Amino acid sequence: MNGNHEFMRRSLAAVWHPCTQMKSHERVPLVPIRRGEGAWLEDFDGRRYLDAISSWWVNLFGHCNPRINAALQDQLARIEHLMLAGFTHEPVVQLSERLAALTGGTLGHCFYASDGASATEIALKMSVHYWRNSGRPGKDGFLAIEDGYHGETLGALSVTDVPLFREAYATLLRPAHTLPSPDWRRAQPGERAQDFALRQAGALEAHLERHHARTAALIVEPLVQCAAGMAMHHPAWLRRARELCDRFEVHLIADEIAVGCGRTGTFFAHEQAHIRPDFLCLSKGISGGYLPLSTVLTTDRVYEAFYSDDSARAFLHSHSYTGNALACRAALATLDIFEQDDVLAANRARAASLSAACAALRAHPRVRHFRQCGMILAFDVADAPAGFARRYAQEAMARGILLRPIADCVYFMPPYVVDDDQIALLAKAAFAALDATLEG
Ligand SMILES: *Cc1c(COP(=O)(O)O)cnc(C)c1O
């Protein structure tokens, strides 16, 4: 009679869920999902939830998208996977060519892995190895930004500034230098976001003046530090960072795992600063949210530093599923949809609808720092009570909306298929959930 309950019980007995204190499920139910369609998820009792956070920021064109499904079915009849050392296949070649073209040909070499953290690891290793191959083995330090998030494997965690995720493993990490955040919420009253960004970049300049000879790379999340609670900065910070990295010969790694693939309004977030990184990390949305896939794109210059008769100069990193054919094919189908539907243009209208629908929320007396960057909309809740995020999520679920605040930050990051009716529902339910959480 109660399908959800039965599956929840079995899952809790056998599955160790990610990013979860399992004991919290004594109070908070787990939600078994039976199927999805478009922006909707449906549980085992037939209840529907609007996936307003794109299933942890990965889904772009809805669940069970007919076009991506068809591409995968076609691919299944050809080849599902093969090793990418010594072999190659059509989807990985096409995907690499198309991604390179999207960077205007500046990042023409794609290295593949399966998840975002591995992409971070690859970019960090490649950068250090580049300097070593270039006769500068002392350049092996990393710079990262306050509250930044780049994944949770040990290398990625060492450039991640989230104490809750780091503390237990502190002795395993090689610390990076952390730069002050350019998040505009920290600007002085009356100070423009752009001026604040440039002021904060002063710390980068000061650090590089002293330590450039020991610094391999700066890693950044362009425009929006999502895991920090949708912390947004002005593109002027990125422009200045690019100038400084050029001046002091330090790589710029753009971690666009969350903000790439159209999320901020341009296909890549760094385009809004009119710069190119030395390494570009993509994952999450790249496969449309279908299959684990990540890639690191880099320049001819980096690639050539590894090109040699000496295998010790090669980038010997690998993962068993590197360049998985099904995942690459899902990514190709995703890029097809971007082109065929002119998604970036459609998203401009969609983002404007989202903003308009949130007028009441924006005026709510407890809402602060209402902000938007393309298809990311966020606000902070003033004087949020203890346990706010969990309780808000439950109130939203009770209203048929999947939302997962980060501390006191409520954000919407819907797939690029939400229509005006769904947007209206989302805004209304988010408002009601806010009042219910604050009253309760
Ligand atoms: C999610 C995320 C990662 C890590 O990706 P995983 O696939 O979860 O390992 C890295 N960087 C950013 C900016 C992310 O949002």
Coordinates of C-alpha atoms and ligand atoms in Angstrom, one line a residue:
M1 CA 0.0 0.0 0.0
N2 CA 2.8 2.4 0.8
G3 CA 5.5 2.0 -1.9
N4 CA 7.6 4.9 -0.7
H5 CA 7.9 3.5 2.8
E6 CA 9.0 0.0 1.6
F7 CA 11.7 1.4 -0.6
M8 CA 12.9 3.9 2.0
R9 CA 13.4 1.0 4.5
R10 CA 15.3 -1.1 2.0
S11 CA 17.5 1.8 0.9
L12 CA 18.4 2.8 4.4
A13 CA 19.4 -0.7 5.3
A14 CA 21.6 -1.3 2.3
V15 CA 22.7 2.1 0.7
W16 CA 25.1 4.5 2.4
H17 CA 23.8 7.8 1.0
P18 CA 26.1 10.7 0.0
C19 CA 26.5 13.9 1.9
T20 CA 24.2 12.6 4.6
Q21 CA 24.2 11.9 8.3
M22 CA 22.4 8.6 8.0
K23 CA 20.8 9.0 11.4
S24 CA 19.0 12.1 10.2
H25 CA 16.8 9.7 8.3
E26 CA 15.2 8.6 11.6
R27 CA 13.4 11.9 11.4
V28 CA 13.5 13.0 7.7
P29 CA 12.1 10.6 5.1
L30 CA 14.1 9.5 2.2
V31 CA 12.3 10.0 -1.1
P32 CA 12.3 7.0 -3.5
I33 CA 11.7 8.1 -7.0
R34 CA 10.2 5.7 -9.6
R35 CA 10.3 7.7 -12.7
G36 CA 10.9 11.2 -14.1
E37 CA 9.6 13.2 -17.0
G38 CA 10.8 16.6 -18.0
A39 CA 11.2 18.7 -14.9
W40 CA 9.0 16.3 -12.8
L41 CA 10.1 13.4 -10.6
E42 CA 7.5 10.9 -9.4
D43 CA 7.7 8.8 -6.2
F44 CA 6.4 5.3 -5.5
D45 CA 3.1 6.6 -4.2
G46 CA 2.5 8.6 -7.4
R47 CA 3.3 12.0 -5.9
R48 CA 5.1 14.5 -8.2
Y49 CA 7.9 16.9 -7.4
L50 CA 9.2 19.7 -9.6
D51 CA 13.0 19.2 -9.8
A52 CA 13.9 22.9 -9.2
I53 CA 17.6 22.1 -8.5
S54 CA 18.2 19.9 -11.6
S55 CA 19.1 16.9 -9.4
W56 CA 22.1 18.5 -7.9
W57 CA 22.8 20.8 -10.8
V58 CA 23.3 18.1 -13.5
N59 CA 20.0 17.9 -15.4
L60 CA 19.6 20.3 -18.3
F61 CA 16.8 19.2 -20.5
G62 CA 14.6 17.2 -18.2
H63 CA 14.4 13.6 -17.1
C64 CA 13.9 10.9 -19.7
N65 CA 14.4 13.4 -22.5
P66 CA 13.2 11.7 -25.7
R67 CA 16.1 13.1 -27.8
I68 CA 18.9 12.1 -25.4
N69 CA 17.2 8.7 -24.9
A70 CA 17.1 8.1 -28.7
A71 CA 20.8 9.0 -29.0
L72 CA 21.7 6.6 -26.2
Q73 CA 19.6 3.8 -27.7
D74 CA 21.4 4.3 -31.0
Q75 CA 24.7 4.3 -29.3
L76 CA 23.9 1.1 -27.3
A77 CA 23.6 -0.7 -30.6
R78 CA 27.1 0.4 -31.7
I79 CA 29.5 0.4 -28.8
E80 CA 28.9 1.1 -25.1
H81 CA 32.4 1.5 -23.8
L82 CA 36.0 0.7 -24.7
M83 CA 39.4 1.7 -23.3
L84 CA 40.6 5.0 -24.5
A85 CA 44.3 4.2 -24.3
G86 CA 45.3 2.9 -27.7
F87 CA 41.7 3.1 -29.0
T88 CA 39.3 5.8 -30.0
H89 CA 35.6 6.1 -31.0
E90 CA 33.3 8.4 -32.8
P91 CA 31.5 10.0 -29.9
V92 CA 34.7 11.0 -28.0
V93 CA 36.2 12.5 -31.2
Q94 CA 33.1 14.5 -32.1
L95 CA 32.6 15.7 -28.6
S96 CA 36.2 16.9 -28.3
E97 CA 36.0 18.7 -31.6
R98 CA 32.7 20.4 -30.7
L99 CA 33.9 21.4 -27.2
A100 CA 37.1 22.8 -28.6
A101 CA 35.0 24.8 -31.2
L102 CA 32.9 26.2 -28.3
T103 CA 36.1 27.7 -26.9
G104 CA 36.9 29.3 -30.2
G105 CA 39.6 26.7 -30.7
T106 CA 41.7 28.0 -27.8
L107 CA 41.3 24.9 -25.7
G108 CA 41.8 22.2 -28.4
H109 CA 42.8 19.2 -26.2
C110 CA 40.2 17.3 -24.1
F111 CA 41.2 14.9 -21.4
Y112 CA 38.3 12.8 -20.0
A113 CA 37.2 11.4 -16.6
S114 CA 33.9 10.5 -15.0
D115 CA 33.2 13.0 -12.3
G116 CA 33.9 16.6 -11.3
A117 CA 36.4 15.9 -8.6
S118 CA 38.5 13.9 -11.0
A119 CA 38.5 16.8 -13.4
T120 CA 39.8 19.0 -10.7
E121 CA 42.5 16.5 -9.9
I122 CA 43.5 16.3 -13.6
A123 CA 43.8 20.1 -14.0
L124 CA 45.9 20.4 -10.8
K125 CA 48.2 17.5 -11.8
M126 CA 48.5 18.7 -15.4
S127 CA 49.4 22.2 -14.3
V128 CA 52.2 21.0 -11.9
H129 CA 53.4 18.5 -14.5
Y130 CA 53.5 21.2 -17.1
W131 CA 55.8 23.4 -15.0
R132 CA 58.0 20.4 -14.2
N133 CA 58.2 19.5 -17.9
S134 CA 59.1 23.2 -18.6
G135 CA 62.1 23.0 -16.2
R136 CA 60.3 24.7 -13.3
P137 CA 59.5 21.9 -10.8
G138 CA 59.3 24.5 -7.9
K139 CA 56.0 25.8 -9.3
D140 CA 53.8 23.4 -7.5
G141 CA 51.5 25.4 -5.2
F142 CA 47.8 26.2 -5.7
L143 CA 45.7 29.3 -5.1
A144 CA 42.0 28.9 -4.4
I145 CA 39.3 31.2 -3.2
E146 CA 37.6 31.5 0.1
D147 CA 34.4 29.3 0.3
G148 CA 35.4 27.6 -3.0
Y149 CA 34.3 24.1 -3.8
H150 CA 36.1 21.8 -6.3
G151 CA 35.1 18.3 -5.2
E152 CA 35.9 16.0 -2.4
T153 CA 38.7 13.6 -3.4
L154 CA 41.9 14.5 -1.5
G155 CA 43.4 16.7 -4.2
A156 CA 40.2 18.5 -4.9
L157 CA 39.5 18.8 -1.2
S158 CA 42.8 20.5 -0.7
V159 CA 41.6 23.4 -2.9
T160 CA 38.1 23.3 -1.4
D161 CA 37.4 25.8 1.4
V162 CA 34.4 24.2 3.2
P163 CA 35.5 23.4 6.8
L164 CA 32.7 20.8 7.3
F165 CA 34.0 18.7 4.4
R166 CA 37.7 19.2 5.2
E167 CA 38.0 18.9 9.0
A168 CA 38.1 15.2 9.4
Y169 CA 40.7 14.8 6.7
A170 CA 42.9 17.8 7.5
T171 CA 46.0 15.7 8.1
L172 CA 45.6 14.2 4.6
L173 CA 45.5 17.4 2.7
R174 CA 48.2 19.6 1.3
P175 CA 46.9 23.1 1.9
A176 CA 46.4 25.6 -0.8
H177 CA 46.6 29.4 -0.3
T178 CA 43.1 30.8 0.1
L179 CA 42.3 34.2 -1.4
P180 CA 39.6 36.5 -0.1
S181 CA 36.2 36.1 -1.7
P182 CA 35.0 38.5 -4.4
D183 CA 31.4 37.7 -3.4
W184 CA 29.6 41.1 -3.8
R185 CA 27.5 40.6 -0.7
R186 CA 30.7 41.5 1.2
A187 CA 31.1 44.9 -0.5
Q188 CA 30.9 48.0 1.7
P189 CA 27.6 49.8 1.7
G190 CA 27.5 51.8 -1.5
E191 CA 30.5 50.1 -3.1
R192 CA 29.9 48.8 -6.6
A193 CA 30.3 45.1 -7.2
Q194 CA 32.9 45.8 -9.8
D195 CA 35.0 48.1 -7.6
F196 CA 34.7 45.5 -4.8
A197 CA 35.8 42.8 -7.1
L198 CA 38.9 44.7 -8.2
R199 CA 39.7 45.6 -4.6
Q200 CA 39.6 42.0 -3.6
A201 CA 41.8 41.0 -6.5
G202 CA 44.5 43.2 -4.8
A203 CA 45.2 40.2 -2.5
L204 CA 45.9 38.0 -5.5
E205 CA 48.4 40.5 -6.9
A206 CA 50.1 40.9 -3.5
H207 CA 50.3 37.1 -3.2
L208 CA 51.7 36.5 -6.7
E209 CA 54.3 39.3 -6.4
R210 CA 55.8 37.3 -3.5
H211 CA 55.0 33.7 -4.4
H212 CA 54.7 33.3 -8.1
A213 CA 57.8 31.2 -8.4
R214 CA 56.2 28.6 -6.3
T215 CA 52.7 28.8 -7.7
A216 CA 51.4 26.5 -10.4
A217 CA 47.8 27.6 -10.7
L218 CA 44.8 29.5 -9.5
I219 CA 41.6 27.6 -9.5
V220 CA 38.3 29.5 -9.6
E221 CA 34.6 28.9 -10.1
P222 CA 33.8 31.7 -12.6
L223 CA 30.9 34.1 -11.7
V224 CA 29.1 31.8 -9.1
Q225 CA 30.5 29.8 -6.3
C226 CA 27.6 27.5 -6.1
A227 CA 28.4 25.2 -3.2
A228 CA 29.3 28.3 -1.1
G229 CA 25.6 29.2 -1.3
M230 CA 25.4 30.8 -4.8
A231 CA 28.0 33.5 -4.0
M232 CA 28.2 35.7 -7.1
H233 CA 31.0 38.0 -8.2
H234 CA 31.6 40.6 -10.9
P235 CA 33.4 39.4 -14.0
A236 CA 35.9 42.2 -13.5
W237 CA 37.5 39.9 -10.8
L238 CA 38.1 37.2 -13.4
R239 CA 39.5 39.7 -15.9
R240 CA 42.0 41.0 -13.4
A241 CA 42.8 37.4 -12.3
R242 CA 43.6 36.5 -15.9
E243 CA 45.9 39.6 -16.3
L244 CA 47.7 38.7 -13.1
C245 CA 48.1 35.0 -14.0
D246 CA 49.6 36.1 -17.3
R247 CA 51.9 38.6 -15.8
F248 CA 53.2 36.2 -13.1
E249 CA 53.1 33.0 -15.3
V250 CA 50.5 31.1 -13.3
H251 CA 47.8 28.9 -14.8
L252 CA 44.2 29.8 -14.5
I253 CA 41.9 26.8 -14.0
A254 CA 38.2 27.6 -14.6
D255 CA 36.1 25.0 -12.7
E256 CA 32.9 25.3 -14.7
I257 CA 31.6 22.0 -13.5
A258 CA 28.5 23.7 -12.1
V259 CA 28.4 27.0 -14.0
G260 CA 29.3 25.7 -17.5
C261 CA 26.8 24.5 -20.1
G262 CA 24.7 27.6 -20.2
R263 CA 23.9 27.9 -16.5
T264 CA 25.0 31.5 -16.2
G265 CA 23.6 32.7 -19.5
T266 CA 26.6 32.2 -21.8
F267 CA 27.7 28.6 -22.7
F268 CA 30.8 29.1 -20.5
A269 CA 30.7 31.5 -17.5
H270 CA 34.2 32.8 -18.2
E271 CA 33.0 34.2 -21.6
Q272 CA 31.3 37.0 -19.6
A273 CA 34.7 38.2 -18.5
H274 CA 36.0 37.9 -22.1
I275 CA 38.9 35.7 -21.0
R276 CA 40.1 32.2 -21.7
P277 CA 41.4 29.9 -19.0
D278 CA 44.4 27.6 -19.4
F279 CA 42.3 24.7 -18.1
L280 CA 38.6 24.3 -18.3
C281 CA 36.9 21.7 -16.1
L282 CA 33.4 20.5 -17.2
S283 CA 31.1 17.8 -15.8
K284 CA 27.6 17.8 -14.3
G285 CA 25.4 19.2 -17.1
I286 CA 27.8 18.1 -19.9
S287 CA 26.0 14.8 -20.3
G288 CA 22.6 16.4 -19.8
G289 CA 22.6 14.9 -16.4
Y290 CA 22.4 11.4 -17.8
L291 CA 25.8 9.7 -17.2
P292 CA 29.0 10.4 -15.2
L293 CA 31.3 12.3 -17.5
S294 CA 33.9 15.0 -17.0
T295 CA 36.5 16.6 -19.1
V296 CA 39.4 19.0 -18.8
L297 CA 40.2 21.1 -21.9
T298 CA 43.5 22.8 -22.3
T299 CA 45.7 24.7 -24.7
D300 CA 48.2 23.7 -27.4
R301 CA 50.9 25.2 -25.2
V302 CA 50.1 22.8 -22.3
Y303 CA 49.7 19.9 -24.6
E304 CA 53.0 20.4 -26.3
A305 CA 54.9 20.5 -23.0
F306 CA 53.9 16.8 -22.6
Y307 CA 54.6 15.8 -26.3
S308 CA 57.9 13.9 -26.3
D309 CA 59.7 10.6 -26.8
D310 CA 60.0 10.4 -23.1
S311 CA 57.1 8.6 -21.4
A312 CA 57.9 10.3 -18.0
R313 CA 56.9 13.6 -19.7
A314 CA 53.5 12.2 -20.7
F315 CA 50.3 12.6 -18.7
L316 CA 49.9 9.0 -17.5
H317 CA 46.7 9.6 -15.6
S318 CA 43.8 7.4 -16.4
H319 CA 40.4 6.2 -15.2
S320 CA 38.8 2.9 -16.4
Y321 CA 35.8 4.7 -17.8
T322 CA 37.8 7.6 -19.4
G323 CA 35.8 8.8 -22.4
N324 CA 32.9 6.4 -22.0
A325 CA 31.1 6.2 -25.3
L326 CA 27.6 6.3 -24.0
A327 CA 28.4 9.3 -21.8
C328 CA 30.0 11.1 -24.7
R329 CA 27.0 10.3 -26.9
A330 CA 24.7 11.8 -24.2
A331 CA 26.9 14.9 -24.3
L332 CA 26.6 15.1 -28.1
A333 CA 22.8 14.9 -27.9
T334 CA 22.9 17.6 -25.2
L335 CA 25.0 19.9 -27.5
D336 CA 22.6 19.1 -30.3
I337 CA 19.7 20.4 -28.2
F338 CA 21.6 23.6 -27.4
E339 CA 22.0 24.2 -31.1
Q340 CA 18.7 23.0 -32.5
D341 CA 16.6 24.9 -29.9
D342 CA 18.8 28.0 -29.5
V343 CA 18.8 27.3 -25.8
L344 CA 20.9 30.2 -24.7
A345 CA 18.4 32.6 -26.3
A346 CA 15.4 30.7 -24.9
N347 CA 17.0 30.7 -21.5
R348 CA 17.3 34.5 -21.5
A349 CA 13.5 34.7 -21.7
R350 CA 13.2 31.8 -19.2
A351 CA 15.5 33.6 -16.7
A352 CA 13.5 36.8 -17.1
S353 CA 10.2 34.9 -16.4
L354 CA 11.9 33.4 -13.3
S355 CA 12.9 36.8 -12.1
A356 CA 9.4 38.3 -12.7
A357 CA 7.7 35.4 -11.0
C358 CA 9.8 36.0 -7.9
A359 CA 8.8 39.6 -7.4
A360 CA 6.8 38.7 -4.3
L361 CA 9.6 36.6 -2.8
R362 CA 12.0 39.4 -3.4
A363 CA 9.8 41.7 -1.4
H364 CA 9.4 39.3 1.5
P365 CA 10.5 41.0 4.7
R366 CA 13.0 38.2 5.5
V367 CA 14.6 37.9 2.1
R368 CA 18.1 39.5 1.6
H369 CA 20.6 39.6 -1.2
F370 CA 18.2 38.5 -3.9
R371 CA 20.4 37.6 -6.8
Q372 CA 20.4 36.0 -10.2
C373 CA 22.9 34.9 -12.8
G374 CA 21.2 33.3 -15.8
M375 CA 19.4 30.2 -14.7
I376 CA 20.6 30.5 -11.1
L377 CA 18.4 32.5 -8.8
A378 CA 19.1 32.8 -5.1
F379 CA 18.3 34.7 -1.9
D380 CA 19.4 34.6 1.7
V381 CA 16.9 34.4 4.6
A382 CA 17.6 36.8 7.4
D383 CA 17.7 35.4 11.0
A384 CA 17.0 31.9 9.7
P385 CA 16.2 29.6 12.6
A386 CA 18.4 26.5 13.4
G387 CA 17.7 23.7 11.0
F388 CA 16.3 26.1 8.4
A389 CA 17.7 24.3 5.3
R390 CA 16.3 20.9 6.3
R391 CA 12.9 22.2 7.4
Y392 CA 12.5 24.4 4.3
A393 CA 13.3 21.4 2.0
Q394 CA 10.5 19.5 3.8
E395 CA 8.0 22.3 3.4
A396 CA 8.9 22.6 -0.3
M397 CA 8.6 18.9 -0.8
A398 CA 5.1 19.0 0.9
R399 CA 4.2 21.5 -1.8
G400 CA 5.5 19.4 -4.7
I401 CA 8.8 21.2 -5.2
L402 CA 12.3 19.8 -4.8
L403 CA 14.5 22.5 -3.2
R404 CA 17.6 22.1 -1.0
P405 CA 18.8 25.3 0.6
I406 CA 22.4 25.7 1.5
A407 CA 22.4 26.9 5.1
D408 CA 20.2 30.1 4.9
C409 CA 20.5 30.4 1.1
V410 CA 17.5 29.3 -0.9
Y411 CA 18.2 28.9 -4.6
F412 CA 16.5 27.8 -7.8
M413 CA 18.5 26.1 -10.5
P414 CA 15.9 24.4 -12.7
P415 CA 16.4 22.4 -15.8
Y416 CA 16.2 24.4 -19.1
V417 CA 12.7 23.0 -19.8
V418 CA 10.7 24.6 -17.1
D419 CA 7.7 26.5 -18.6
D420 CA 5.9 29.5 -17.3
D421 CA 3.3 27.5 -15.4
Q422 CA 6.0 25.5 -13.6
I423 CA 7.9 28.7 -12.8
A424 CA 4.8 30.2 -11.3
L425 CA 4.2 27.1 -9.3
L426 CA 7.8 27.2 -8.1
A427 CA 7.7 30.8 -7.0
K428 CA 4.4 30.4 -5.2
A429 CA 5.4 27.2 -3.4
A430 CA 8.8 28.7 -2.5
F431 CA 7.1 31.7 -0.9
A432 CA 4.6 29.5 1.0
A433 CA 7.4 27.2 2.2
L434 CA 9.3 30.2 3.5
D435 CA 6.4 31.4 5.6
A436 CA 5.7 27.9 6.8
T437 CA 9.3 27.4 7.8
L438 CA 9.7 30.7 9.6
E439 CA 6.4 30.3 11.4
G440 CA 6.9 26.6 12.4
Ligands
LIG1 C1 30.0 19.5 -8.1 C2 31.2 20.2 -8.3 C3 32.5 19.6 -8.3 C4 32.6 18.1 -8.0 O1 32.0 17.3 -9.0 P1 31.6 15.8 -8.6 O2 31.1 15.2 -9.8 O3 30.6 15.9 -7.5 O4 32.9 15.2 -8.1 C5 33.6 20.4 -8.5 N1 33.5 21.7 -8.7 C6 32.3 22.3 -8.7 C7 32.3 23.8 -8.9 C8 31.1 21.6 -8.4 O5 30.0 22.3 -8.4

